[in-house]
Phi, psi and omega in degrees: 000118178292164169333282171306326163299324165310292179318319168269010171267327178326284192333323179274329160298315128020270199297304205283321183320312187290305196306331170330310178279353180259162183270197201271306195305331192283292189277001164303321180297303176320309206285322185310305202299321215273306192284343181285342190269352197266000000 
């Protein structure tokens, strides 16, 4: 697996540990914030 890949894959495990924790309002805000960078 190259590099950059592991790291996003780290990075994207991360992401789901937090969204866990978060409330349906926190990750619409998330999700906005996500589509806005694309």
């Amino acid at each position: 697996m190259p590099r950059w890949l592991s790291m996003y894959a780290f990075a994207a495990a991360q992401a789901a540990q937090k969204l866990e924790r978060m409330t349906p309002s926190q990750i619409q805000a998330f999700a906005a914030a996500q589509a806005a960078q694309k």
